[in-house]
Amino acid sequence: KRKDANGSDSRREAEGRAHPLASVRNIGIIAHIDAGKTTTSERILYYSGKVHKIGEVHDGTATMDWMIQEQERGITITSAATTCFWQDHQINIIDTPGHVDFTVEVERSLRVLDGAVGVLCAVGGVQPQSETVWRQANKYSVPRLAFVNKMDRMGADFYNVVDQMQQKLKAPAVAIQLPIGAAETFKGLIDLISMKAMHFSEDDMGSKVEYVDIPADMAADAEAYRAELIEKVAEVDEELLEAYMDDAGVSESALIAALRRATIANDIVPVLVGSSLKNKGVQPLLDAVVSLLPSPLDIPAVEGVNPKSEKELSREASDFEPLTGLVFKMATDKFVGKLAFVRVYAGQLKKGQNIYNPRTKKRERIGRLLRLHANHREDIDVLYAGEIGGMVGQKLFTTGDTVCAENDPIVLENIEFPEPVISMA
Ligand code: GDP
């Protein structure tokens, strides 16, 4: 692969891209009702928006603006796909409907995301509804992190939830963090990869992370859980196994790389801990989204059919492949009107371009393209391969339609997905 310093690959990436394919994350936050999906999503947008805004305006007051805005009208995911930024990565959060049945809508939203964060309640643990949500994600082999939320609540038990994930969900759940304290004494966490312990401040939305020594009474546990983590990853990853057998030991970067491979292969579900309400553990969760969940490059080429010849086609995540996108949600935005949310798998979707709908066999020009953020809409000229955004005012497209070029048509509707790796009892 020809990659430059930014990790971009000249065979796949157009020069105009601001975010290399490797730095894009399309994720969903999945949970049963009340586990804390909304609160966790809002915190993700708060922390990522804050970093982004400060970077933009070079002014500390941006934080305050954001907080006032948040208090006044609530920063919520109102959009089918919300883009935020964390550590130079573009994270697109796709809203997954909360209902429990296997509707086409749920399936479609799972189809367009590359990875997910499953939110579980530290008190309630794995409940029948969480099993349903989990099974849906299994069906599409969606690589996942698990976030054990509500650690501040009375009765919170992280270890019990990890155990339930293994027993009830048959998930290859492995702790990558341990909580420091529980309920009213919940202060922070130990990161088992870096072996750093951190406390989160009670003020400033918990943005200040204070690194502390691993509490003496947790040192043995931390070592044991780290050893278990390394062993479980080594079981499924040759490269780590070799490093593990080697006397030099396992480096932090080797462990992260192997854990990332194992997570993407659905061989491991890393489990993290926190309290989104109390602003604890959300920034490390964002770090893990970036370091462990797949980019569009890690996902198999999308498959479809040529509507004329009925020949099977596959298209790789590359700006230079023929345009291939899927409309996964129609929405009405109070400022811009009708929006068709599209995931571009391959090629480039450009403002002013004629796109083809193989269902209606008609062409339509794109008047306006948007990227939706938590608190603003951004007009853009191009949606590149792997990206997600909204087309404004299209009349000929609806949910489930493929977006392609007339001279190189493809229909994605009947995509066959691989068998789930995790089997359900
Ligand atoms: P959703 O239904 O999954 O979107 O859950 P919400 O985010 O709306 O949260 C459900 C309830 O749990 C709300 O009353 C939240 O304030 C509360 N909640 C969410 N996260 C936490 C947490 O970390 N700790 C505590 N104590 N409560 C939380």
Short mmCIF file of C-alpha atoms in Angstrom, two decimals, residues 171-363:
data_model
loop_
_atom_site.label_atom_id
_atom_site.label_comp_id
_atom_site.label_asym_id
_atom_site.label_seq_id
_atom_site.Cartn_x
_atom_site.Cartn_y
_atom_site.Cartn_z
CA ALA A 171 -20.13 -12.46 23.58
CA PRO A 172 -16.31 -12.66 23.66
CA ALA A 173 -16.35 -9.81 26.16
CA VAL A 174 -13.00 -8.79 27.65
CA ALA A 175 -12.47 -5.89 30.06
CA ILE A 176 -9.97 -3.32 28.81
CA GLN A 177 -10.62 -1.04 31.78
CA LEU A 178 -11.46 -1.53 35.44
CA PRO A 179 -13.57 0.91 37.45
CA ILE A 180 -12.06 2.71 40.41
CA GLY A 181 -14.80 2.66 43.02
CA ALA A 182 -18.50 2.10 42.44
CA ALA A 183 -21.73 3.97 43.15
CA GLU A 184 -20.97 7.15 45.14
CA THR A 185 -17.26 6.28 45.31
CA PHE A 186 -16.90 5.84 41.52
CA LYS A 187 -14.02 8.13 40.59
CA GLY A 188 -12.34 6.88 37.49
CA LEU A 189 -10.80 3.90 35.81
CA ILE A 190 -7.67 1.90 35.15
CA ASP A 191 -6.77 1.48 31.49
CA LEU A 192 -5.48 -2.10 31.22
CA ILE A 193 -3.66 -1.40 27.94
CA SER A 194 -1.50 1.50 29.14
CA MET A 195 -1.79 0.57 32.85
CA LYS A 196 -2.61 4.18 33.61
CA ALA A 197 -5.18 5.08 36.23
CA MET A 198 -7.26 8.22 35.91
CA HIS A 199 -9.77 10.23 37.88
CA PHE A 200 -12.30 12.55 36.26
CA SER A 201 -12.97 15.94 37.80
CA GLU A 202 -16.45 16.65 39.12
CA ASP A 203 -16.53 20.10 37.51
CA ASP A 204 -15.96 21.29 33.93
CA MET A 205 -18.08 18.39 32.70
CA GLY A 206 -15.37 16.01 33.91
CA SER A 207 -13.13 17.24 31.11
CA LYS A 208 -10.08 17.36 33.33
CA VAL A 209 -8.49 13.97 33.54
CA GLU A 210 -6.09 13.52 36.41
CA TYR A 211 -3.63 10.65 36.12
CA VAL A 212 -3.18 8.88 39.44
CA ASP A 213 -1.33 5.83 40.73
CA ILE A 214 -3.15 2.55 40.43
CA PRO A 215 -4.79 2.16 43.85
CA ALA A 216 -2.70 -0.25 45.94
CA ASP A 217 -5.66 -2.52 46.67
CA MET A 218 -6.35 -2.85 42.93
CA ALA A 219 -2.79 -3.51 41.73
CA ALA A 220 -3.11 -7.30 41.76
CA ASP A 221 -6.50 -7.20 39.99
CA ALA A 222 -5.19 -4.82 37.36
CA GLU A 223 -2.26 -7.16 36.62
CA ALA A 224 -4.53 -10.20 36.49
CA TYR A 225 -7.09 -8.59 34.18
CA ARG A 226 -4.37 -7.25 31.92
CA ALA A 227 -2.87 -10.75 31.69
CA GLU A 228 -6.32 -12.13 30.83
CA LEU A 229 -6.77 -9.46 28.15
CA ILE A 230 -3.42 -10.29 26.55
CA GLU A 231 -4.10 -14.03 26.70
CA LYS A 232 -7.52 -13.73 25.11
CA VAL A 233 -6.23 -11.55 22.29
CA ALA A 234 -3.23 -13.84 21.77
CA GLU A 235 -5.64 -16.76 21.39
CA VAL A 236 -7.14 -15.18 18.30
CA ASP A 237 -4.19 -13.20 16.95
CA GLU A 238 -1.03 -14.91 15.68
CA GLU A 239 1.06 -11.78 15.78
CA LEU A 240 0.29 -11.07 19.40
CA LEU A 241 0.80 -14.71 20.28
CA GLU A 242 4.35 -14.46 18.92
CA ALA A 243 5.05 -11.30 20.90
CA TYR A 244 3.53 -12.96 23.95
CA MET A 245 5.81 -15.99 23.66
CA ASP A 246 8.78 -13.69 23.20
CA ASP A 247 10.67 -12.71 26.35
CA ALA A 248 10.65 -9.03 25.43
CA GLY A 249 6.93 -8.96 26.23
CA VAL A 250 3.98 -7.23 24.66
CA SER A 251 4.30 -3.54 23.83
CA GLU A 252 1.38 -1.16 24.17
CA SER A 253 1.25 -0.51 20.43
CA ALA A 254 1.37 -4.23 19.59
CA LEU A 255 -1.48 -4.89 22.01
CA ILE A 256 -3.63 -2.10 20.57
CA ALA A 257 -2.98 -3.24 16.99
CA ALA A 258 -3.86 -6.84 17.85
CA LEU A 259 -6.93 -5.85 19.87
CA ARG A 260 -8.08 -3.73 16.94
CA ARG A 261 -7.75 -6.68 14.55
CA ALA A 262 -9.58 -8.95 16.98
CA THR A 263 -12.37 -6.43 17.52
CA ILE A 264 -12.85 -5.90 13.79
CA ALA A 265 -12.93 -9.68 13.26
CA ASN A 266 -15.66 -9.94 15.94
CA ASP A 267 -13.35 -12.21 17.96
CA ILE A 268 -13.25 -9.83 20.94
CA VAL A 269 -15.67 -7.30 22.38
CA PRO A 270 -13.62 -4.85 24.48
CA VAL A 271 -15.53 -3.69 27.55
CA LEU A 272 -15.17 -0.16 28.92
CA VAL A 273 -16.65 1.51 31.95
CA GLY A 274 -18.05 4.88 32.97
CA SER A 275 -20.91 7.10 33.88
CA SER A 276 -22.12 9.30 31.09
CA LEU A 277 -24.39 11.25 33.43
CA LYS A 278 -21.43 12.11 35.68
CA ASN A 279 -19.13 12.74 32.70
CA LYS A 280 -16.76 9.95 33.56
CA GLY A 281 -15.15 7.68 31.02
CA VAL A 282 -16.58 9.22 27.84
CA GLN A 283 -13.27 10.60 26.53
CA PRO A 284 -11.53 7.20 26.89
CA LEU A 285 -14.54 5.72 25.09
CA LEU A 286 -13.94 8.11 22.19
CA ASP A 287 -10.25 7.14 22.22
CA ALA A 288 -11.28 3.50 21.90
CA VAL A 289 -13.69 4.27 19.02
CA VAL A 290 -10.72 5.77 17.18
CA SER A 291 -8.15 3.12 18.08
CA LEU A 292 -10.25 -0.06 17.98
CA LEU A 293 -13.26 0.28 15.67
CA PRO A 294 -12.93 -0.16 11.90
CA SER A 295 -12.59 2.49 9.22
CA PRO A 296 -14.31 1.97 5.84
CA LEU A 297 -11.01 0.43 4.67
CA ASP A 298 -11.40 -2.41 7.15
CA ILE A 299 -14.81 -3.39 5.81
CA PRO A 300 -15.28 -5.83 2.92
CA ALA A 301 -16.09 -4.30 -0.47
CA VAL A 302 -19.80 -3.60 -0.83
CA GLU A 303 -21.62 -6.00 -3.14
CA GLY A 304 -24.41 -5.36 -5.59
CA VAL A 305 -25.83 -6.25 -8.96
CA ASN A 306 -25.70 -4.52 -12.32
CA PRO A 307 -29.41 -3.85 -13.01
CA LYS A 308 -28.98 -4.37 -16.76
CA SER A 309 -26.73 -7.40 -17.02
CA GLU A 310 -27.60 -8.78 -13.55
CA LYS A 311 -23.92 -9.42 -13.11
CA GLU A 312 -22.64 -9.32 -9.54
CA LEU A 313 -20.42 -6.37 -8.72
CA SER A 314 -18.30 -5.37 -5.80
CA ARG A 315 -16.98 -1.92 -5.04
CA GLU A 316 -14.12 -1.08 -2.72
CA ALA A 317 -13.90 1.91 -0.43
CA SER A 318 -12.09 4.16 -2.88
CA ASP A 319 -12.76 7.62 -4.30
CA PHE A 320 -11.84 6.30 -7.73
CA GLU A 321 -14.40 3.49 -7.97
CA PRO A 322 -17.73 4.22 -9.71
CA LEU A 323 -20.16 6.07 -7.44
CA THR A 324 -21.96 3.69 -5.08
CA GLY A 325 -24.16 4.95 -2.25
CA LEU A 326 -27.22 3.94 -0.27
CA VAL A 327 -30.03 6.20 0.91
CA PHE A 328 -30.69 4.88 4.41
CA LYS A 329 -33.01 7.48 5.88
CA MET A 330 -35.34 10.25 4.77
CA ALA A 331 -35.87 13.12 7.18
CA THR A 332 -37.41 16.56 7.30
CA ASP A 333 -35.10 19.23 8.64
CA LYS A 334 -36.81 22.38 9.86
CA PHE A 335 -34.24 24.60 8.15
CA VAL A 336 -33.55 22.88 4.84
CA GLY A 337 -36.60 20.69 4.26
CA LYS A 338 -36.42 17.19 2.88
CA LEU A 339 -33.12 15.41 3.44
CA ALA A 340 -32.00 12.07 2.03
CA PHE A 341 -29.22 10.60 4.17
CA VAL A 342 -26.72 8.68 2.13
CA ARG A 343 -23.73 6.50 2.86
CA VAL A 344 -21.18 6.67 0.08
CA TYR A 345 -19.41 3.31 -0.18
CA ALA A 346 -17.34 4.07 -3.24
CA GLY A 347 -16.64 6.98 -5.57
CA GLN A 348 -17.51 10.61 -4.96
CA LEU A 349 -20.91 12.23 -4.63
CA LYS A 350 -20.60 15.78 -5.91
CA LYS A 351 -22.81 18.82 -5.77
CA GLY A 352 -24.12 19.64 -9.25
CA GLN A 353 -23.63 16.07 -10.43
CA ASN A 354 -26.32 13.94 -12.05
CA ILE A 355 -27.02 10.82 -10.06
CA TYR A 356 -28.94 7.79 -11.22
CA ASN A 357 -31.61 5.85 -9.39
CA PRO A 358 -31.72 2.29 -10.77
CA ARG A 359 -35.14 1.66 -9.18
CA THR A 360 -36.91 4.50 -10.98
CA LYS A 361 -34.43 4.45 -13.90
CA LYS A 362 -34.22 8.22 -13.66
CA ARG A 363 -31.50 10.80 -13.23
#
